[in-house]
XYZ file of C-alpha atoms in Angstrom:
348
model
C -11.493 46.596 13.150
C -8.693 46.028 15.693
C -5.107 45.164 14.814
C -5.683 41.645 16.139
C -8.736 41.233 13.885
C -6.775 42.428 10.847
C -3.965 40.064 11.768
C -6.375 37.144 12.032
C -8.196 37.986 8.809
C -4.965 38.223 6.824
C -3.778 34.920 8.252
C -7.010 33.180 7.370
C -6.870 34.403 3.794
C -3.271 33.209 3.416
C -3.856 29.730 4.833
C -7.005 29.422 2.712
C -4.974 30.334 -0.368
C -2.456 27.647 0.561
C -5.205 25.066 1.063
C -6.760 26.093 -2.240
C -3.520 25.862 -4.196
C -2.910 22.367 -2.838
C -6.426 21.320 -3.782
C -5.968 22.660 -7.309
C -2.750 20.642 -7.592
C -4.545 17.381 -6.801
C -4.423 17.302 -3.000
C -8.074 17.464 -1.832
C -8.907 19.251 1.406
C -10.277 16.016 2.860
C -6.803 14.527 2.462
C -5.113 17.625 3.854
C -7.225 17.240 6.985
C -6.017 13.644 7.389
C -2.425 14.901 7.393
C -2.917 17.677 9.953
C -1.840 17.059 13.552
C -4.501 16.813 16.239
C -3.562 20.202 17.685
C -4.759 22.000 14.554
C -8.072 23.746 15.314
C -9.884 26.719 13.731
C -8.420 28.855 16.492
C -4.908 27.676 15.679
C -5.466 28.465 12.001
C -6.165 32.080 12.906
C -2.626 32.503 14.174
C -0.102 33.580 11.547
C 2.874 31.666 12.932
C 0.832 28.502 13.448
C -0.705 28.646 9.988
C 2.748 28.883 8.428
C 3.870 25.902 10.518
C 0.839 23.970 9.288
C 1.724 24.774 5.684
C 5.271 23.565 6.329
C 3.929 20.288 7.777
C 1.736 19.720 4.714
C 4.660 20.498 2.412
C 6.857 17.973 4.241
C 4.219 15.239 4.170
C 3.523 15.779 0.460
C 7.133 16.138 -0.645
C 6.707 19.791 -1.697
C 8.908 22.838 -1.441
C 7.619 24.929 1.443
C 8.746 28.414 0.373
C 6.528 28.698 -2.756
C 3.482 27.991 -0.576
C 4.165 31.161 1.372
C 4.046 33.426 -1.683
C 1.168 35.874 -2.085
C -0.057 33.492 -4.791
C 0.986 30.102 -3.415
C 2.596 27.665 -5.849
C 3.001 23.891 -5.575
C 6.470 22.603 -6.459
C 7.630 19.037 -5.922
C 10.740 18.526 -3.821
C 11.395 14.948 -4.914
C 12.409 13.831 -8.368
C 11.658 10.169 -9.009
C 10.786 8.298 -12.154
C 7.302 6.793 -11.849
C 6.208 3.684 -13.736
C 2.441 3.271 -13.908
C 1.312 -0.339 -14.403
C -1.970 -2.206 -14.630
C -4.103 0.813 -15.468
C -7.578 -0.290 -16.527
C -8.798 1.499 -19.685
C -11.369 4.193 -18.901
C -10.810 3.672 -15.161
C -7.460 5.371 -14.545
C -7.467 7.501 -11.429
C -5.597 10.575 -10.275
C -3.048 9.069 -7.913
C -1.055 12.260 -7.244
C -2.224 12.626 -3.660
C -1.949 8.999 -2.585
C 1.457 8.652 -4.248
C 2.799 11.676 -2.365
C 1.609 10.292 0.963
C 2.914 6.814 0.138
C 6.368 8.230 -0.592
C 6.396 10.089 2.723
C 5.309 6.941 4.587
C 7.943 4.892 2.753
C 10.761 7.300 3.573
C 9.737 7.426 7.236
C 9.627 3.670 7.783
C 12.730 3.101 5.635
C 14.721 5.346 7.960
C 13.500 3.430 11.011
C 13.695 -0.146 9.678
C 15.509 -2.393 12.141
C 16.967 -4.813 9.558
C 19.618 -4.128 6.945
C 18.471 -4.364 3.334
C 19.161 -7.795 1.851
C 17.882 -8.199 -1.738
C 15.528 -11.069 -2.555
C 16.860 -14.014 -4.506
C 15.797 -13.862 -8.154
C 14.262 -17.343 -8.206
C 10.643 -17.847 -7.136
C 11.371 -21.484 -6.271
C 14.314 -20.529 -4.064
C 12.431 -17.698 -2.377
C 9.450 -19.967 -1.662
C 11.764 -22.506 -0.017
C 13.433 -19.760 2.016
C 10.147 -18.355 3.321
C 8.809 -21.772 4.331
C 12.139 -22.829 5.893
C 12.696 -19.640 7.906
C 9.057 -18.910 8.754
C 7.353 -22.319 8.631
C 3.607 -22.751 8.512
C 0.881 -24.755 6.844
C 1.475 -22.740 3.669
C 3.115 -19.629 2.298
C 0.617 -16.994 3.388
C 0.344 -13.343 4.270
C 1.997 -13.534 7.688
C 5.145 -15.444 6.751
C 5.636 -13.519 3.497
C 5.382 -10.279 5.479
C 7.898 -11.594 8.008
C 10.238 -12.541 5.180
C 10.017 -9.056 3.682
C 10.900 -7.417 6.979
C 13.762 -9.880 7.580
C 15.159 -8.747 4.220
C 14.909 -5.126 5.340
C 12.042 -4.480 2.923
C 9.306 -2.618 4.844
C 5.652 -3.196 4.002
C 2.815 -0.859 5.013
C -0.884 -0.532 4.258
C -2.353 2.898 3.482
C -5.777 3.413 4.960
C -8.526 5.819 3.871
C -6.814 9.087 2.917
C -9.883 11.311 2.732
C -13.121 11.425 0.802
C -12.554 11.105 -2.917
C -8.828 10.347 -2.673
C -8.061 7.482 -5.090
C -5.569 4.815 -4.113
C -3.523 2.298 -6.047
C -3.645 -1.411 -5.198
C 0.086 -1.759 -4.680
C 3.374 -0.014 -5.299
C 7.110 -0.193 -4.720
C 9.067 2.915 -3.759
C 12.843 2.604 -3.907
C 14.099 5.120 -1.358
C 17.738 6.123 -0.989
C 18.401 3.260 1.424
C 16.007 0.472 0.452
C 12.824 -0.447 -1.421
C 9.496 -0.189 0.411
C 6.261 -1.952 -0.533
C 2.992 -0.074 -0.054
C -0.326 -1.916 -0.221
C -3.603 -0.032 -0.392
C -6.209 -2.150 -2.164
C -9.546 -1.625 -0.455
C -10.173 -5.178 0.741
C -9.966 -6.802 4.185
C -9.209 -10.192 2.604
C -5.812 -11.685 3.408
C -5.874 -13.556 0.099
C -6.101 -10.354 -1.943
C -3.311 -8.615 -0.072
C -1.190 -11.789 -0.260
C -1.328 -11.891 -4.049
C -0.568 -8.168 -4.363
C 2.337 -8.488 -1.911
C 3.704 -11.461 -3.857
C 3.388 -9.446 -7.080
C 5.314 -6.487 -5.611
C 7.972 -8.819 -4.159
C 8.295 -10.269 -7.649
C 9.000 -6.824 -9.109
C 11.852 -6.432 -6.609
C 13.260 -9.925 -7.061
C 13.252 -9.461 -10.837
C 14.971 -6.068 -10.676
C 12.069 -4.049 -12.080
C 12.547 -1.108 -9.694
C 15.823 0.811 -9.637
C 16.946 3.196 -6.871
C 14.852 6.382 -6.798
C 12.143 4.805 -8.954
C 8.482 4.222 -8.112
C 6.443 1.419 -9.633
C 2.670 1.739 -9.242
C 0.287 -1.149 -9.869
C -2.906 0.819 -10.214
C -5.337 -2.083 -10.116
C -4.815 -5.753 -9.325
C -8.387 -6.958 -8.978
C -11.087 -8.984 -10.670
C -10.368 -7.132 -13.911
C -6.635 -7.738 -13.868
C -5.811 -10.742 -11.680
C -2.914 -12.669 -13.225
C -3.631 -11.473 -16.736
C -1.589 -12.295 -19.789
C -0.510 -8.692 -19.659
C 1.050 -7.070 -22.718
C 3.549 -5.424 -20.355
C 6.469 -7.850 -20.059
C 7.377 -6.771 -16.526
C 3.814 -7.301 -15.325
C 3.583 -10.704 -16.966
C 6.901 -11.731 -15.421
C 5.787 -10.507 -11.985
C 2.554 -12.501 -12.274
C 4.424 -15.677 -13.228
C 6.914 -15.195 -10.365
C 4.106 -14.516 -7.862
C 2.124 -17.569 -8.938
C 5.202 -19.805 -8.605
C 6.102 -18.245 -5.252
C 2.638 -18.975 -3.871
C 2.049 -22.366 -5.502
C 5.418 -23.935 -6.201
C 4.751 -23.898 -9.962
C 4.384 -21.024 -12.387
C 1.382 -22.356 -14.302
C -0.823 -23.170 -11.300
C -4.535 -22.974 -12.077
C -7.502 -24.366 -10.176
C -10.782 -25.603 -11.606
C -13.635 -27.836 -10.471
C -15.406 -30.641 -12.287
C -18.504 -29.665 -10.326
C -19.838 -26.658 -12.234
C -22.417 -26.078 -9.491
C -19.894 -25.987 -6.635
C -20.912 -23.574 -3.888
C -18.612 -21.337 -1.893
C -18.556 -23.542 1.204
C -17.598 -26.627 -0.793
C -14.967 -24.601 -2.604
C -13.523 -23.321 0.677
C -13.359 -26.861 2.112
C -11.669 -28.310 -1.001
C -9.198 -25.401 -1.109
C -8.306 -25.856 2.552
C -7.632 -29.573 2.168
C -5.588 -29.099 -1.010
C -3.730 -26.109 0.395
C -2.731 -27.863 3.605
C -1.489 -30.882 1.672
C 0.608 -28.829 -0.740
C 1.584 -25.782 1.381
C -0.554 -23.397 -0.692
C -2.669 -20.678 0.870
C -6.336 -21.750 0.483
C -7.427 -18.144 0.036
C -5.112 -17.831 -2.936
C -6.522 -21.065 -4.363
C -10.109 -19.763 -4.324
C -9.121 -16.443 -5.931
C -7.166 -18.347 -8.581
C -10.263 -20.510 -9.144
C -12.404 -17.386 -9.466
C -10.016 -15.976 -12.056
C -10.083 -19.176 -14.095
C -13.838 -19.729 -13.896
C -15.096 -16.147 -13.833
C -17.104 -17.047 -10.703
C -15.816 -14.181 -8.606
C -18.872 -14.160 -6.337
C -18.207 -17.788 -5.363
C -14.461 -17.214 -4.992
C -14.803 -14.102 -2.828
C -17.422 -15.773 -0.625
C -15.113 -18.781 -0.182
C -12.207 -16.472 0.734
C -14.372 -14.866 3.426
C -15.242 -18.300 4.845
C -11.564 -19.240 4.960
C -10.631 -15.998 6.685
C -13.360 -16.585 9.264
C -12.898 -14.339 12.328
C -9.371 -13.223 11.562
C -8.759 -9.448 11.628
C -8.699 -7.423 8.401
C -5.522 -7.804 6.372
C -4.623 -4.147 6.975
C -4.258 -4.823 10.710
C -1.883 -7.729 10.122
C 0.203 -5.713 7.662
C 0.534 -2.683 9.916
C 1.151 -4.711 13.075
C 4.166 -6.113 11.253
C 5.158 -2.568 10.291
C 5.214 -1.310 13.872
C 7.206 -4.379 14.887
C 9.698 -3.880 12.096
C 10.618 -0.261 12.824
C 12.288 1.432 15.765
C 9.855 4.180 16.851
C 12.565 5.799 18.976
C 14.377 7.113 15.890
C 11.308 8.980 14.594
C 10.004 12.270 15.987
C 6.542 12.229 17.631
C 4.911 14.147 14.764
C 6.178 11.546 12.271
C 4.792 8.721 14.406
C 1.454 10.525 14.513
C 1.549 10.910 10.741
C 2.286 7.205 10.265
C -0.603 6.350 12.546
C -2.999 8.552 10.579
C -1.825 7.366 7.152
C -2.004 3.690 8.096
C -4.976 3.841 10.442
C -2.960 2.030 13.079
C -0.794 2.584 16.144
C 2.150 0.869 17.878
C 1.268 -2.225 19.845
């Protein structure tokens, strides 16, 4: 065996040990691959210097101390110290969110540092915030686009996390309060604008109500059919639901029902559109609210799809706003590549 072969073999064993230690700590290899730059190839991994650089990149993206990864027996140590509040966990369905949380924090810190607008806290009144959004960003109703625009105008970045690797669980929504500002991360697996609108309104509510302090993380694990606007035993969650409902509807106790128990999804979509346009309420939200009240989620989801029609998936709208709200010039190329991979999007 030549010196070069020994060198390569030793390097491979070390990088494999690093990969393995990360996997054991809750960072699956599929997710590690998502984080690696495009220039990483099997040939690159055989080079000692390059493999150490790769480990340093992974450590940076996951908020870990780099030096322990280079030990003979690599160790995983967190670099960041933040209090994490887990909310809306469904019994018997809680997921390991270590990996997605680490990536979300890295995304949040990156876009927070590049946000064009100064941070301006939301007003603590849902009624006042609703009026502000509709006055500054007028439209037929308070929907996903103008609520996103309002967030960015307040210097509160919003991003959507895409698929992070096979088997990597994601939360539906979260707020990360970085050193400079809070950041909202959405990651519910749904292309529907109506779903992402309600989750965004819920996370905005947490901020407006002061539920997230500097250097805290609040994770809403699941905001879906099983937990949409529940009478939650958690007071913060209940308050956020009430605020979100008032923000979207103009009243905190808004519920929608139909006297026609056989209503089909097309009729529901039409009625929701007419009512929503008349009262400045997003029709997609109306049909999800109806589904929650009636238990007819199949009808509500089908109606939401009709209302969305040929519009792009919600993730595209959210991340288009993200790229417009940050200054890419202040971020290094490798960070821009990372943001593109984590969000499944690109500038422009």
